[in-house]
Amino acid sequence: MKVIKLAEVDSTNNYAKSHIENLEDKTLVCADSQSSGRGRLNRSWVDLGVGNLFLSFVLKPSKSFQPFFPNLTQYLSVVLCKVLEFYGLKPQIKWPNDVLINGKKVAGILSESVISGGKFDGIVLGIGVNLKSTVDDVSSIEGRIVTALNIEGVEVSRDEFLDKLSVEFFKDYDKFLNSGFSFISDDYIKRNCFLNKELEVLVLNDKKCGFAKEVNKNGELVLISNDNCETVLTIGDIL
Ligand code: BTN
């Protein structure tokens, strides 16, 4: 595993994507700060200052794209939970891959497949973890209730957290590649905060409502509507 540490970039995902041809499998790109961090669904990822984690995993698991690669974000959410539990926290997962502490978002995960000239070059799996901030700064982030580890009572340096997260990630990575979502299904579901509840889920510009019945074997969210219709969601944002 190789780690590239940068001072400032627009986005570690952008850096990893634009250099992917020259980066080895399992390279980590980490930056002290990001000027244009990107989130899911075209949102931005706010830089809360020095001491926070901005990281992208460069992964080249095979020569062609496999259907379970999108589940890597769920694998990383479970990995992150295990690291947070090591520090005595009780994280929960909100489908598909948000990690919450005390109901507040502490991290975000963004996976991007890189395809050039019809050729699959690999995956850039980005994660931002709020390690250090202030109540004022996290409160100013729009659209989400956000927290940081120090606000939840855990002081940890960026480099220590990076080390623990990357070791935990690669511990079971090969097993995940062999089995896909089923490998993490139990670990994922036992930390969920959304099943057996009435949910509103924003899917692109469409709002889907229903009872959250299960996460199926592909990591998709299954909703049951009032008229007993089943909707299977592969992407979306629980409101
Ligand atoms: C989200 O919750 O919307 C996902 C946020 C992902 C943020 C990380 S920070 C490191 C990497 N670089 C980016 O530009 N985004 C991801």
Short mmCIF file of C-alpha atoms and ligand atoms in Angstrom, two decimals:
data_model
loop_
_atom_site.label_atom_id
_atom_site.label_comp_id
_atom_site.label_asym_id
_atom_site.label_seq_id
_atom_site.Cartn_x
_atom_site.Cartn_y
_atom_site.Cartn_z
CA MET A 1 0.00 0.00 0.00
CA LYS A 2 1.41 3.38 -1.04
CA VAL A 3 0.30 6.68 0.55
CA ILE A 4 0.56 10.01 -1.27
CA LYS A 5 0.21 12.95 1.11
CA LEU A 6 -0.58 16.30 -0.47
CA ALA A 7 -0.83 19.73 1.11
CA GLU A 8 -3.74 21.21 -0.84
CA VAL A 9 -5.76 19.87 -3.77
CA ASP A 10 -9.11 20.72 -5.30
CA SER A 11 -10.33 17.21 -4.43
CA THR A 12 -8.44 14.01 -3.63
CA ASN A 13 -10.93 12.16 -5.87
CA ASN A 14 -10.10 14.51 -8.76
CA TYR A 15 -6.38 14.04 -8.18
CA ALA A 16 -6.70 10.26 -8.03
CA LYS A 17 -8.90 10.13 -11.13
CA SER A 18 -6.62 12.30 -13.22
CA HIS A 19 -3.48 10.34 -12.22
CA ILE A 20 -5.05 6.87 -12.14
CA GLU A 21 -3.05 5.46 -15.04
CA ASN A 22 0.18 6.11 -13.14
CA LEU A 23 -1.05 5.07 -9.71
CA GLU A 24 -0.68 1.52 -8.43
CA ASP A 25 -3.58 -0.54 -7.14
CA LYS A 26 -4.19 0.22 -3.41
CA THR A 27 -2.63 3.69 -3.52
CA LEU A 28 -4.02 6.17 -0.98
CA VAL A 29 -4.24 9.88 -1.82
CA CYS A 30 -4.62 12.08 1.23
CA ALA A 31 -4.66 15.87 1.46
CA ASP A 32 -4.35 18.38 4.31
CA SER A 33 -7.01 20.51 2.68
CA GLN A 34 -9.42 20.46 -0.25
CA SER A 35 -10.57 23.59 -2.05
CA SER A 36 -13.43 21.92 -4.00
CA GLY A 37 -14.29 18.70 -2.19
CA ARG A 38 -17.15 16.86 -3.84
CA GLY A 39 -19.98 14.87 -2.31
CA ARG A 40 -22.69 12.52 -3.56
CA LEU A 41 -25.45 13.78 -5.84
CA ASN A 42 -23.47 16.84 -6.96
CA ARG A 43 -23.15 18.27 -3.48
CA SER A 44 -19.93 19.77 -2.16
CA TRP A 45 -17.92 18.48 0.80
CA VAL A 46 -16.97 21.26 3.18
CA ASP A 47 -13.35 21.48 4.35
CA LEU A 48 -13.52 22.00 8.13
CA GLY A 49 -9.81 22.81 8.35
CA VAL A 50 -6.49 21.18 9.13
CA GLY A 51 -6.70 17.92 11.05
CA ASN A 52 -9.62 16.49 9.10
CA LEU A 53 -9.38 13.47 6.80
CA PHE A 54 -9.69 13.83 3.03
CA LEU A 55 -8.76 10.52 1.49
CA SER A 56 -9.17 8.59 -1.76
CA PHE A 57 -8.42 4.90 -2.25
CA VAL A 58 -7.24 4.01 -5.75
CA LEU A 59 -8.47 0.49 -6.42
CA LYS A 60 -7.84 -1.66 -9.47
CA PRO A 61 -9.52 -4.93 -8.49
CA SER A 62 -10.02 -6.28 -12.02
CA LYS A 63 -9.74 -5.42 -15.69
CA SER A 64 -13.49 -4.97 -16.03
CA PHE A 65 -16.22 -3.40 -13.94
CA GLN A 66 -18.09 -5.86 -11.69
CA PRO A 67 -21.72 -5.30 -10.56
CA PHE A 68 -20.80 -5.34 -6.86
CA PHE A 69 -18.19 -2.56 -7.10
CA PRO A 70 -20.77 0.09 -6.06
CA ASN A 71 -21.08 -1.86 -2.76
CA LEU A 72 -17.52 -0.77 -1.94
CA THR A 73 -19.05 2.36 -0.40
CA GLN A 74 -21.05 0.14 1.98
CA TYR A 75 -17.94 -1.92 2.73
CA LEU A 76 -16.10 1.32 3.61
CA SER A 77 -18.98 2.48 5.83
CA VAL A 78 -18.68 -0.76 7.84
CA VAL A 79 -14.88 -0.39 8.02
CA LEU A 80 -15.29 3.16 9.30
CA CYS A 81 -17.80 2.03 11.93
CA LYS A 82 -15.32 -0.54 13.22
CA VAL A 83 -12.61 2.12 13.57
CA LEU A 84 -15.02 4.50 15.33
CA GLU A 85 -16.04 1.68 17.70
CA PHE A 86 -12.35 1.17 18.54
CA TYR A 87 -12.49 4.75 19.92
CA GLY A 88 -15.54 3.90 22.02
CA LEU A 89 -18.13 5.54 19.75
CA LYS A 90 -21.45 3.99 18.67
CA PRO A 91 -21.80 4.81 14.97
CA GLN A 92 -24.81 3.97 12.84
CA ILE A 93 -25.19 3.58 9.09
CA LYS A 94 -27.84 5.40 7.10
CA TRP A 95 -28.40 3.74 3.70
CA PRO A 96 -26.50 3.66 1.51
CA ASN A 97 -23.27 4.77 3.17
CA ASP A 98 -23.66 7.70 5.55
CA VAL A 99 -22.08 7.17 8.95
CA LEU A 100 -23.71 8.94 11.88
CA ILE A 101 -22.79 9.44 15.50
CA ASN A 102 -25.68 10.36 17.79
CA GLY A 103 -27.77 10.91 14.66
CA LYS A 104 -25.31 13.41 13.17
CA LYS A 105 -23.27 12.86 10.01
CA VAL A 106 -19.56 12.45 10.72
CA ALA A 107 -18.31 11.20 7.36
CA GLY A 108 -19.16 11.02 3.69
CA ILE A 109 -18.17 8.48 1.05
CA LEU A 110 -18.04 9.00 -2.72
CA SER A 111 -17.10 6.25 -5.17
CA GLU A 112 -16.30 6.97 -8.79
CA SER A 113 -15.53 4.49 -11.56
CA VAL A 114 -12.89 5.66 -13.99
CA ILE A 115 -13.41 4.63 -17.61
CA SER A 116 -11.28 6.00 -20.45
CA GLY A 117 -11.74 5.09 -24.10
CA GLY A 118 -14.15 2.34 -23.10
CA LYS A 119 -11.52 0.80 -20.79
CA PHE A 120 -12.15 0.38 -17.06
CA ASP A 121 -9.17 1.96 -15.26
CA GLY A 122 -10.33 1.41 -11.70
CA ILE A 123 -12.27 2.92 -8.85
CA VAL A 124 -11.60 5.99 -6.79
CA LEU A 125 -13.23 5.56 -3.41
CA GLY A 126 -13.19 8.84 -1.49
CA ILE A 127 -13.96 9.43 2.14
CA GLY A 128 -14.07 12.55 4.25
CA VAL A 129 -14.13 12.16 8.03
CA ASN A 130 -14.72 15.11 10.33
CA LEU A 131 -12.10 14.63 13.01
CA LYS A 132 -11.75 18.17 14.30
CA SER A 133 -14.12 21.10 14.19
CA THR A 134 -16.25 23.42 16.30
CA VAL A 135 -19.97 23.35 17.05
CA ASP A 136 -20.29 26.70 15.23
CA ASP A 137 -18.54 25.44 12.09
CA VAL A 138 -20.47 22.17 11.83
CA SER A 139 -23.74 24.02 12.46
CA SER A 140 -23.08 26.26 9.47
CA ILE A 141 -23.10 23.30 7.05
CA GLU A 142 -26.37 23.37 5.16
CA GLY A 143 -28.73 20.50 4.57
CA ARG A 144 -27.44 18.05 7.20
CA ILE A 145 -26.87 17.83 10.92
CA VAL A 146 -23.13 17.30 11.11
CA THR A 147 -20.63 16.47 13.84
CA ALA A 148 -16.93 15.77 14.29
CA LEU A 149 -15.06 13.29 16.46
CA ASN A 150 -13.69 15.90 18.87
CA ILE A 151 -17.24 17.22 19.41
CA GLU A 152 -18.25 13.64 20.32
CA GLY A 153 -15.40 13.47 22.85
CA VAL A 154 -12.67 11.72 20.82
CA GLU A 155 -9.40 13.50 20.02
CA VAL A 156 -7.42 11.76 17.30
CA SER A 157 -4.82 12.98 14.85
CA ARG A 158 -5.38 12.73 11.11
CA ASP A 159 -2.38 10.43 10.62
CA GLU A 160 -3.39 8.01 13.38
CA PHE A 161 -6.92 7.81 11.98
CA LEU A 162 -5.62 7.37 8.43
CA ASP A 163 -3.44 4.52 9.59
CA LYS A 164 -6.23 2.71 11.45
CA LEU A 165 -8.74 3.19 8.63
CA SER A 166 -6.41 1.93 5.90
CA VAL A 167 -5.30 -1.13 7.91
CA GLU A 168 -8.94 -2.02 8.67
CA PHE A 169 -9.91 -1.44 5.03
CA PHE A 170 -7.34 -3.82 3.58
CA LYS A 171 -7.80 -6.46 6.32
CA ASP A 172 -10.90 -7.94 4.64
CA TYR A 173 -10.77 -6.25 1.23
CA ASP A 174 -9.89 -9.45 -0.69
CA LYS A 175 -12.67 -11.37 1.05
CA PHE A 176 -15.12 -8.60 0.11
CA LEU A 177 -13.97 -8.83 -3.53
CA ASN A 178 -14.68 -12.56 -3.50
CA SER A 179 -18.19 -12.35 -2.02
CA GLY A 180 -19.54 -8.82 -2.55
CA PHE A 181 -22.24 -7.35 -0.29
CA SER A 182 -23.07 -10.70 1.34
CA PHE A 183 -19.66 -10.58 3.03
CA ILE A 184 -20.63 -7.43 4.99
CA SER A 185 -24.40 -7.84 5.11
CA ASP A 186 -24.62 -8.76 8.82
CA ASP A 187 -22.09 -6.13 9.90
CA TYR A 188 -23.92 -3.50 7.84
CA ILE A 189 -27.43 -4.35 8.98
CA LYS A 190 -26.62 -4.57 12.67
CA ARG A 191 -25.47 -0.93 12.59
CA ASN A 192 -28.40 0.43 10.55
CA CYS A 193 -30.64 3.24 11.75
CA PHE A 194 -33.26 3.13 8.98
CA LEU A 195 -34.90 -0.30 8.75
CA ASN A 196 -38.48 -0.92 9.93
CA LYS A 197 -39.30 2.77 9.69
CA GLU A 198 -41.44 4.87 7.36
CA LEU A 199 -38.99 6.67 5.08
CA GLU A 200 -38.91 9.39 2.48
CA VAL A 201 -36.12 8.80 0.00
CA LEU A 202 -35.05 11.29 -2.64
CA VAL A 203 -34.13 9.42 -5.82
CA LEU A 204 -32.76 11.96 -8.29
CA ASN A 205 -35.72 14.41 -8.36
CA ASP A 206 -38.34 11.91 -7.31
CA LYS A 207 -39.49 11.34 -3.73
CA LYS A 208 -40.24 7.70 -2.80
CA CYS A 209 -42.10 6.94 0.41
CA GLY A 210 -42.54 3.64 2.16
CA PHE A 211 -41.73 1.27 4.95
CA ALA A 212 -38.07 0.18 4.94
CA LYS A 213 -38.43 -3.59 4.78
CA GLU A 214 -34.89 -4.76 4.16
CA VAL A 215 -31.51 -4.29 2.56
CA ASN A 216 -31.41 -7.09 -0.01
CA LYS A 217 -28.48 -9.32 -0.98
CA ASN A 218 -27.23 -6.64 -3.39
CA GLY A 219 -27.21 -3.90 -0.76
CA GLU A 220 -30.32 -2.27 -2.25
CA LEU A 221 -33.04 -0.72 -0.10
CA VAL A 222 -36.47 -2.34 -0.35
CA LEU A 223 -39.44 -0.08 0.42
CA ILE A 224 -43.06 -1.20 0.80
CA SER A 225 -45.67 1.43 -0.04
CA ASN A 226 -49.13 1.79 1.58
CA ASP A 227 -50.69 -0.19 -1.28
CA ASN A 228 -48.17 -3.01 -0.65
CA CYS A 229 -46.01 -2.34 -3.72
CA GLU A 230 -42.32 -3.07 -3.42
CA THR A 231 -39.74 -0.57 -4.68
CA VAL A 232 -36.10 -1.57 -4.86
CA LEU A 233 -33.70 1.37 -4.68
CA THR A 234 -30.08 1.31 -5.80
CA ILE A 235 -29.40 5.00 -5.24
CA GLY A 236 -31.05 7.71 -3.19
CA ASP A 237 -30.86 9.86 -0.18
CA ILE A 238 -32.98 9.17 2.93
CA LEU A 239 -34.53 12.49 3.97
C1 BTN B 1 -21.04 12.68 0.64
O1 BTN B 1 -21.43 12.38 1.78
O2 BTN B 1 -21.74 13.37 -0.10
C2 BTN B 1 -19.70 12.17 0.17
C3 BTN B 1 -18.58 13.08 0.56
C4 BTN B 1 -17.22 12.56 0.12
C5 BTN B 1 -16.11 13.50 0.51
C6 BTN B 1 -14.75 12.94 0.24
S1 BTN B 1 -13.46 13.94 0.92
C7 BTN B 1 -12.25 13.03 0.05
C8 BTN B 1 -12.83 12.76 -1.33
N1 BTN B 1 -12.58 13.86 -2.23
C9 BTN B 1 -13.70 14.47 -2.60
O3 BTN B 1 -13.78 15.46 -3.35
N2 BTN B 1 -14.75 13.87 -2.04
C10 BTN B 1 -14.36 12.75 -1.22
#
